[in-house]
Amino acid sequence: MKMNQFVIIGLGRFGSSLGKELIKLGYEVLGVDRDEEKVQELSHILTHAVVADATEEEVLRSIGARNFDCGVVAIGDDIQASILATILLKDLGVKKVVAKAVSDLHGRVLERIGVDRIIYPERDMGVRVAHQLVSPNLLDY
Ligand code: ATP
């Protein structure tokens, strides 16, 4: 399935970096964060950026989250918010939901609620760097 439009929930280091890169690659990105400053910083870079609490169903409905091909929940510290936002995106019918996990247990909960892909940023990056270190000719991806 070709992904064209992304909604990113949480514009911390991970969410904002992901959003900027997707924009560079030519995709449409809606960024959502409850912190106005984070939204301000990215408002001229992302296609749209809104200040909102992603744990509120009505909020996600009103921003049209269900129309996006892919939703990325990039909230880490607040595990409850991460889980709620993930379930809401799934229930709204977002085709592919990806979520960041900060621990094994967090990842296991996300798996149980049917997330399509779980990202463990530090762990995944460690694996990637190990491969790059031993295969310097490997194309970066
Ligand atoms: P990173 O490592 O990517 O900087 P982090 O693991 O420290 O992130 P958090 O700081 O918990 O993760 O969350 C990332 C972003 O998600 C923050 O900018 C925060 O304001 C936002 N966020 C947290 N809860 C919500 C929520 N309920 N609705 C919208 N945004 C939220």
Coordinates of N, CA and C and ligand atoms in Angstrom, one line a residue:
M1 N 0.8 -1.2 0.0 CA 0.0 0.0 0.0 C 0.9 1.3 0.0
K2 N 0.6 2.2 -0.9 CA 1.4 3.4 -0.9 C 1.0 4.4 0.1
M3 N 1.9 4.9 0.9 CA 1.5 5.9 1.9 C 1.8 7.3 1.4
N4 N 0.8 8.1 1.5 CA 1.0 9.5 1.0 C 0.9 10.6 2.1
Q5 N 0.0 10.3 3.0 CA -0.3 11.3 4.0 C -0.1 10.7 5.4
F6 N 0.6 11.5 6.2 CA 1.0 11.0 7.5 C 0.5 12.0 8.6
V7 N 0.0 11.4 9.7 CA -0.3 12.3 10.8 C 0.7 11.8 12.0
I8 N 1.4 12.8 12.5 CA 2.4 12.4 13.6 C 1.9 13.0 14.9
I9 N 1.7 12.2 15.9 CA 1.2 12.6 17.2 C 2.4 12.7 18.1
G10 N 2.8 13.9 18.5 CA 3.9 14.1 19.4 C 5.1 14.6 18.5
L11 N 5.5 15.9 18.8 CA 6.6 16.5 18.0 C 7.8 16.7 18.8
G12 N 8.2 15.7 19.6 CA 9.5 15.7 20.3 C 10.6 15.5 19.3
R13 N 11.8 15.0 19.8 CA 12.9 14.9 18.9 C 12.6 13.9 17.8
F14 N 12.0 12.7 18.2 CA 11.7 11.7 17.2 C 10.6 12.1 16.2
G15 N 9.5 12.6 16.8 CA 8.4 13.0 15.9 C 8.7 14.1 14.9
S16 N 9.5 15.1 15.4 CA 9.8 16.2 14.6 C 10.8 15.8 13.5
S17 N 11.8 15.0 13.9 CA 12.8 14.6 12.9 C 12.1 13.7 11.8
L18 N 11.2 12.8 12.2 CA 10.5 12.0 11.3 C 9.6 12.9 10.3
G19 N 8.9 13.9 10.9 CA 8.1 14.7 10.1 C 8.9 15.5 9.1
K20 N 10.0 16.1 9.5 CA 10.8 16.9 8.6 C 11.3 16.0 7.4
E21 N 11.7 14.8 7.8 CA 12.3 14.0 6.7 C 11.2 13.5 5.7
L22 N 10.0 13.3 6.2 CA 8.9 12.9 5.3 C 8.6 14.1 4.4
I23 N 8.6 15.3 4.9 CA 8.4 16.5 4.1 C 9.5 16.6 3.0
K24 N 10.7 16.3 3.4 CA 11.8 16.4 2.4 C 11.6 15.4 1.3
L25 N 11.0 14.2 1.7 CA 10.8 13.2 0.7 C 9.5 13.4 -0.1
G26 N 8.8 14.5 0.2 CA 7.7 14.9 -0.7 C 6.3 14.4 -0.2
Y27 N 6.2 14.0 1.1 CA 4.9 13.6 1.6 C 4.2 14.7 2.4
E28 N 2.9 14.5 2.6 CA 2.2 15.4 3.4 C 2.2 15.0 4.8
V29 N 2.4 15.9 5.7 CA 2.5 15.6 7.1 C 1.7 16.6 8.0
L30 N 0.8 16.0 8.8 CA 0.1 16.8 9.8 C 0.7 16.5 11.1
G31 N 1.2 17.5 11.8 CA 1.8 17.3 13.1 C 0.9 17.7 14.2
V32 N 0.8 16.9 15.3 CA -0.1 17.2 16.4 C 0.7 17.2 17.7
D33 N 0.6 18.3 18.5 CA 1.3 18.2 19.8 C 0.4 19.1 20.8
R34 N 0.4 18.7 22.0 CA -0.3 19.6 23.0 C 0.5 20.8 23.4
D35 N 1.8 20.8 23.1 CA 2.7 21.9 23.4 C 2.7 22.9 22.3
E36 N 2.2 24.1 22.6 CA 2.1 25.1 21.5 C 3.5 25.5 20.9
E37 N 4.5 25.5 21.8 CA 5.9 25.9 21.3 C 6.4 24.9 20.2
K38 N 6.2 23.6 20.5 CA 6.6 22.6 19.6 C 5.9 22.7 18.2
V39 N 4.6 23.1 18.3 CA 3.8 23.3 17.1 C 4.3 24.5 16.3
Q40 N 4.5 25.6 17.1 CA 5.0 26.8 16.4 C 6.3 26.5 15.7
E41 N 7.2 25.8 16.3 CA 8.5 25.5 15.7 C 8.4 24.8 14.3
L42 N 7.4 24.0 14.2 CA 7.3 23.2 13.0 C 6.2 23.7 12.0
S43 N 5.5 24.8 12.4 CA 4.3 25.2 11.6 C 4.7 25.6 10.2
H44 N 5.9 26.1 10.0 CA 6.3 26.5 8.7 C 7.0 25.4 7.9
I45 N 7.2 24.2 8.5 CA 7.9 23.1 7.9 C 6.9 22.0 7.4
L46 N 6.1 21.7 8.4 CA 5.1 20.6 8.1 C 4.0 21.1 7.2
T47 N 3.2 20.3 6.6 CA 2.1 20.7 5.8 C 1.1 21.4 6.7
H48 N 0.8 20.8 7.8 CA -0.1 21.5 8.9 C 0.5 21.0 10.2
A49 N 0.3 21.9 11.2 CA 0.6 21.5 12.6 C -0.4 22.1 13.5
V50 N -0.9 21.3 14.4 CA -2.0 21.8 15.3 C -1.7 21.5 16.7
V51 N -2.2 22.4 17.6 CA -2.0 22.2 19.0 C -3.3 21.4 19.5
A52 N -3.1 20.2 20.0 CA -4.2 19.4 20.4 C -3.8 18.3 21.3
D53 N -4.7 17.8 22.1 CA -4.5 16.7 23.0 C -5.0 15.4 22.3
A54 N -4.0 14.6 21.9 CA -4.4 13.4 21.0 C -5.1 12.3 21.8
T55 N -5.3 12.5 23.1 CA -6.0 11.5 23.8 C -7.5 11.8 23.8
E56 N -7.9 12.8 23.1 CA -9.4 13.2 23.1 C -9.9 12.8 21.7
E57 N -10.9 11.9 21.7 CA -11.4 11.3 20.5 C -12.0 12.4 19.6
E58 N -12.7 13.3 20.2 CA -13.3 14.4 19.4 C -12.3 15.2 18.6
V59 N -11.2 15.4 19.3 CA -10.1 16.2 18.7 C -9.6 15.5 17.5
L60 N -9.3 14.2 17.6 CA -8.8 13.5 16.5 C -9.8 13.4 15.3
R61 N -11.0 13.3 15.7 CA -12.1 13.3 14.7 C -12.1 14.7 13.9
S62 N -12.0 15.7 14.7 CA -12.1 17.1 14.1 C -11.0 17.4 13.2
I63 N -9.8 16.8 13.5 CA -8.7 17.1 12.6 C -8.6 16.1 11.4
G64 N -9.6 15.3 11.3 CA -9.7 14.4 10.2 C -8.7 13.3 10.2
A65 N -8.3 12.8 11.4 CA -7.2 11.8 11.5 C -7.5 10.6 10.7
R66 N -8.8 10.2 10.6 CA -9.1 9.0 9.9 C -8.8 9.0 8.4
N67 N -8.6 10.2 7.8 CA -8.3 10.3 6.4 C -6.8 10.0 6.1
F68 N -6.0 9.9 7.1 CA -4.6 9.7 6.8 C -4.2 8.2 6.6
D69 N -3.3 8.0 5.7 CA -2.8 6.6 5.4 C -2.1 6.0 6.5
C70 N -1.4 6.9 7.2 CA -0.5 6.3 8.3 C -0.5 7.3 9.5
G71 N -0.6 6.7 10.7 CA -0.5 7.5 11.9 C 0.7 7.1 12.7
V72 N 1.5 8.0 13.2 CA 2.6 7.7 14.0 C 2.5 8.3 15.3
V73 N 2.5 7.4 16.4 CA 2.3 8.0 17.7 C 3.8 8.0 18.3
A74 N 4.2 9.3 18.4 CA 5.6 9.5 18.8 C 5.7 10.1 20.2
I75 N 4.8 9.6 21.1 CA 4.8 10.0 22.5 C 5.6 8.9 23.2
G76 N 6.5 9.3 24.1 CA 7.2 8.3 24.8 C 6.9 8.3 26.3
D77 N 7.3 9.4 27.0 CA 7.3 9.4 28.4 C 5.9 9.2 29.0
D78 N 4.9 9.7 28.4 CA 3.5 9.5 28.9 C 2.9 8.3 28.2
I79 N 3.2 7.1 28.9 CA 2.8 5.9 28.2 C 1.2 5.8 28.1
Q80 N 0.5 6.3 29.1 CA -0.9 6.3 29.0 C -1.4 7.1 27.8
A81 N -0.8 8.2 27.6 CA -1.2 9.0 26.4 C -0.9 8.3 25.1
S82 N 0.3 7.6 25.1 CA 0.7 6.9 23.9 C -0.3 5.8 23.6
I83 N -0.8 5.1 24.6 CA -1.7 4.0 24.4 C -3.1 4.5 24.0
L84 N -3.5 5.6 24.6 CA -4.8 6.1 24.3 C -4.8 6.6 22.8
A85 N -3.8 7.4 22.5 CA -3.8 7.9 21.1 C -3.7 6.8 20.1
T86 N -3.0 5.8 20.4 CA -2.8 4.6 19.5 C -4.2 3.9 19.3
I87 N -4.9 3.7 20.3 CA -6.2 3.0 20.2 C -7.2 3.9 19.4
L88 N -7.1 5.2 19.7 CA -8.1 6.1 19.0 C -7.8 6.1 17.5
L89 N -6.5 6.1 17.1 CA -6.2 6.1 15.7 C -6.7 4.8 15.1
K90 N -6.4 3.7 15.8 CA -6.9 2.4 15.2 C -8.4 2.4 15.1
D91 N -9.1 2.8 16.1 CA -10.6 2.8 16.1 C -11.1 3.8 15.0
L92 N -10.4 4.8 14.8 CA -10.9 5.8 13.8 C -10.7 5.2 12.4
G93 N -9.9 4.2 12.3 CA -9.8 3.5 11.0 C -8.5 3.9 10.2
V94 N -7.5 4.5 10.9 CA -6.3 4.9 10.2 C -5.7 3.6 9.7
K95 N -5.3 3.5 8.4 CA -4.9 2.2 7.8 C -3.7 1.6 8.5
K96 N -2.7 2.4 8.7 CA -1.5 1.9 9.3 C -1.1 2.7 10.5
V97 N -1.0 2.1 11.7 CA -0.6 2.9 12.9 C 0.8 2.3 13.4
V98 N 1.7 3.3 13.5 CA 3.0 3.0 14.0 C 3.2 3.7 15.3
A99 N 3.8 3.0 16.3 CA 4.0 3.7 17.6 C 5.4 3.5 18.1
K100 N 5.9 4.5 18.8 CA 7.2 4.4 19.4 C 7.0 3.9 20.8
A101 N 7.9 2.9 21.2 CA 7.8 2.4 22.6 C 9.1 2.7 23.3
V102 N 9.0 3.0 24.6 CA 10.2 3.4 25.4 C 10.7 2.2 26.2
S103 N 9.9 1.2 26.3 CA 10.3 0.0 27.1 C 9.7 -1.2 26.5
D104 N 10.2 -2.4 26.9 CA 9.6 -3.7 26.5 C 8.2 -3.8 26.8
L105 N 7.8 -3.4 28.0 CA 6.4 -3.5 28.5 C 5.5 -2.6 27.7
H106 N 6.0 -1.4 27.4 CA 5.2 -0.5 26.6 C 5.0 -1.1 25.2
G107 N 6.0 -1.7 24.7 CA 5.9 -2.3 23.3 C 4.9 -3.5 23.4
R108 N 5.0 -4.2 24.5 CA 4.1 -5.4 24.5 C 2.6 -4.9 24.6
V109 N 2.4 -3.8 25.3 CA 1.0 -3.3 25.4 C 0.6 -2.8 24.0
L110 N 1.5 -2.1 23.3 CA 1.1 -1.6 21.9 C 0.8 -2.8 21.0
E111 N 1.6 -3.9 21.2 CA 1.4 -5.0 20.3 C 0.0 -5.6 20.6
R112 N -0.4 -5.7 21.9 CA -1.7 -6.3 22.2 C -2.9 -5.5 21.7
I113 N -2.7 -4.1 21.5 CA -3.8 -3.3 21.0 C -3.8 -3.2 19.5
G114 N -2.8 -4.0 18.9 CA -2.9 -4.1 17.4 C -2.2 -3.1 16.6
V115 N -1.2 -2.5 17.2 CA -0.4 -1.5 16.4 C 0.3 -2.3 15.3
D116 N 0.4 -1.6 14.1 CA 1.0 -2.3 13.0 C 2.5 -2.4 13.0
R117 N 3.1 -1.4 13.6 CA 4.6 -1.5 13.7 C 5.1 -0.7 15.0
I118 N 6.0 -1.3 15.7 CA 6.5 -0.7 16.9 C 7.9 -0.3 16.6
I119 N 8.3 0.9 17.0 CA 9.6 1.4 16.9 C 10.2 1.6 18.3
Y120 N 11.4 1.1 18.4 CA 12.2 1.3 19.7 C 13.4 2.1 19.2
P121 N 13.3 3.5 19.2 CA 14.3 4.3 18.6 C 15.8 4.0 19.0
E122 N 16.0 3.9 20.3 CA 17.4 3.7 20.7 C 17.9 2.3 20.2
R123 N 17.0 1.3 20.5 CA 17.4 -0.1 20.2 C 17.6 -0.2 18.6
D124 N 16.7 0.3 17.9 CA 16.7 0.2 16.4 C 18.0 0.9 15.9
M125 N 18.3 2.0 16.5 CA 19.4 2.8 16.0 C 20.7 2.1 16.3
G126 N 20.8 1.4 17.5 CA 22.0 0.6 17.8 C 22.2 -0.5 16.8
V127 N 21.1 -1.2 16.4 CA 21.3 -2.3 15.4 C 21.8 -1.7 14.1
R128 N 21.2 -0.6 13.7 CA 21.5 0.0 12.4 C 23.0 0.5 12.4
V129 N 23.4 1.1 13.5 CA 24.8 1.6 13.5 C 25.8 0.4 13.5
A130 N 25.4 -0.7 14.2 CA 26.3 -1.8 14.2 C 26.5 -2.3 12.8
H131 N 25.4 -2.4 12.0 CA 25.5 -2.9 10.7 C 26.4 -1.9 9.8
Q132 N 26.2 -0.6 10.1 CA 27.0 0.3 9.3 C 28.5 0.3 9.6
L133 N 28.8 0.0 10.9 CA 30.2 -0.1 11.3 C 30.9 -1.2 10.7
V134 N 30.2 -2.3 10.6 CA 30.9 -3.5 10.0 C 30.8 -3.6 8.5
S135 N 29.9 -2.9 7.9 CA 29.7 -2.9 6.4 C 29.7 -1.5 5.9
P136 N 30.9 -0.8 5.9 CA 31.0 0.6 5.5 C 30.4 0.9 4.1
N137 N 30.3 -0.1 3.3 CA 29.8 0.1 1.9 C 28.3 0.0 1.9
L138 N 27.7 -0.4 3.0 CA 26.2 -0.6 3.0 C 25.6 0.8 2.7
L139 N 24.6 0.8 1.8 CA 23.9 2.0 1.6 C 23.1 2.4 2.8
D140 N 23.2 3.7 3.2 CA 22.4 4.2 4.3 C 20.9 4.1 3.9
Y141 N 20.1 3.7 4.9 CA 18.6 3.7 4.6 C 17.8 4.2 5.8
Ligands
ATP1 P1 11.6 12.5 22.1 O1 12.6 11.5 22.7 O2 11.1 12.2 20.8 O3 11.9 13.9 22.3 P2 10.0 11.7 24.4 O4 10.3 10.2 24.4 O5 10.8 12.5 25.4 O6 10.3 12.3 23.0 P3 7.7 12.9 25.1 O7 8.4 14.1 25.5 O8 6.9 12.2 26.2 O9 8.5 11.8 24.4 O10 6.6 13.2 24.0 C1 7.0 13.7 22.8 C2 6.0 14.8 22.4 O11 4.6 14.4 22.6 C3 6.1 16.1 23.3 O12 6.4 17.2 22.5 C4 4.8 16.2 24.0 O13 4.3 17.5 24.2 C5 3.8 15.4 23.1 N1 2.7 14.8 23.7 C6 2.6 14.1 24.9 N2 1.4 13.8 25.2 C7 0.6 14.3 24.2 C8 -0.8 14.3 24.0 N3 -1.7 13.7 24.8 N4 -1.3 14.9 22.9 C9 -0.4 15.5 22.0 N5 0.9 15.6 22.2 C10 1.4 15.0 23.3

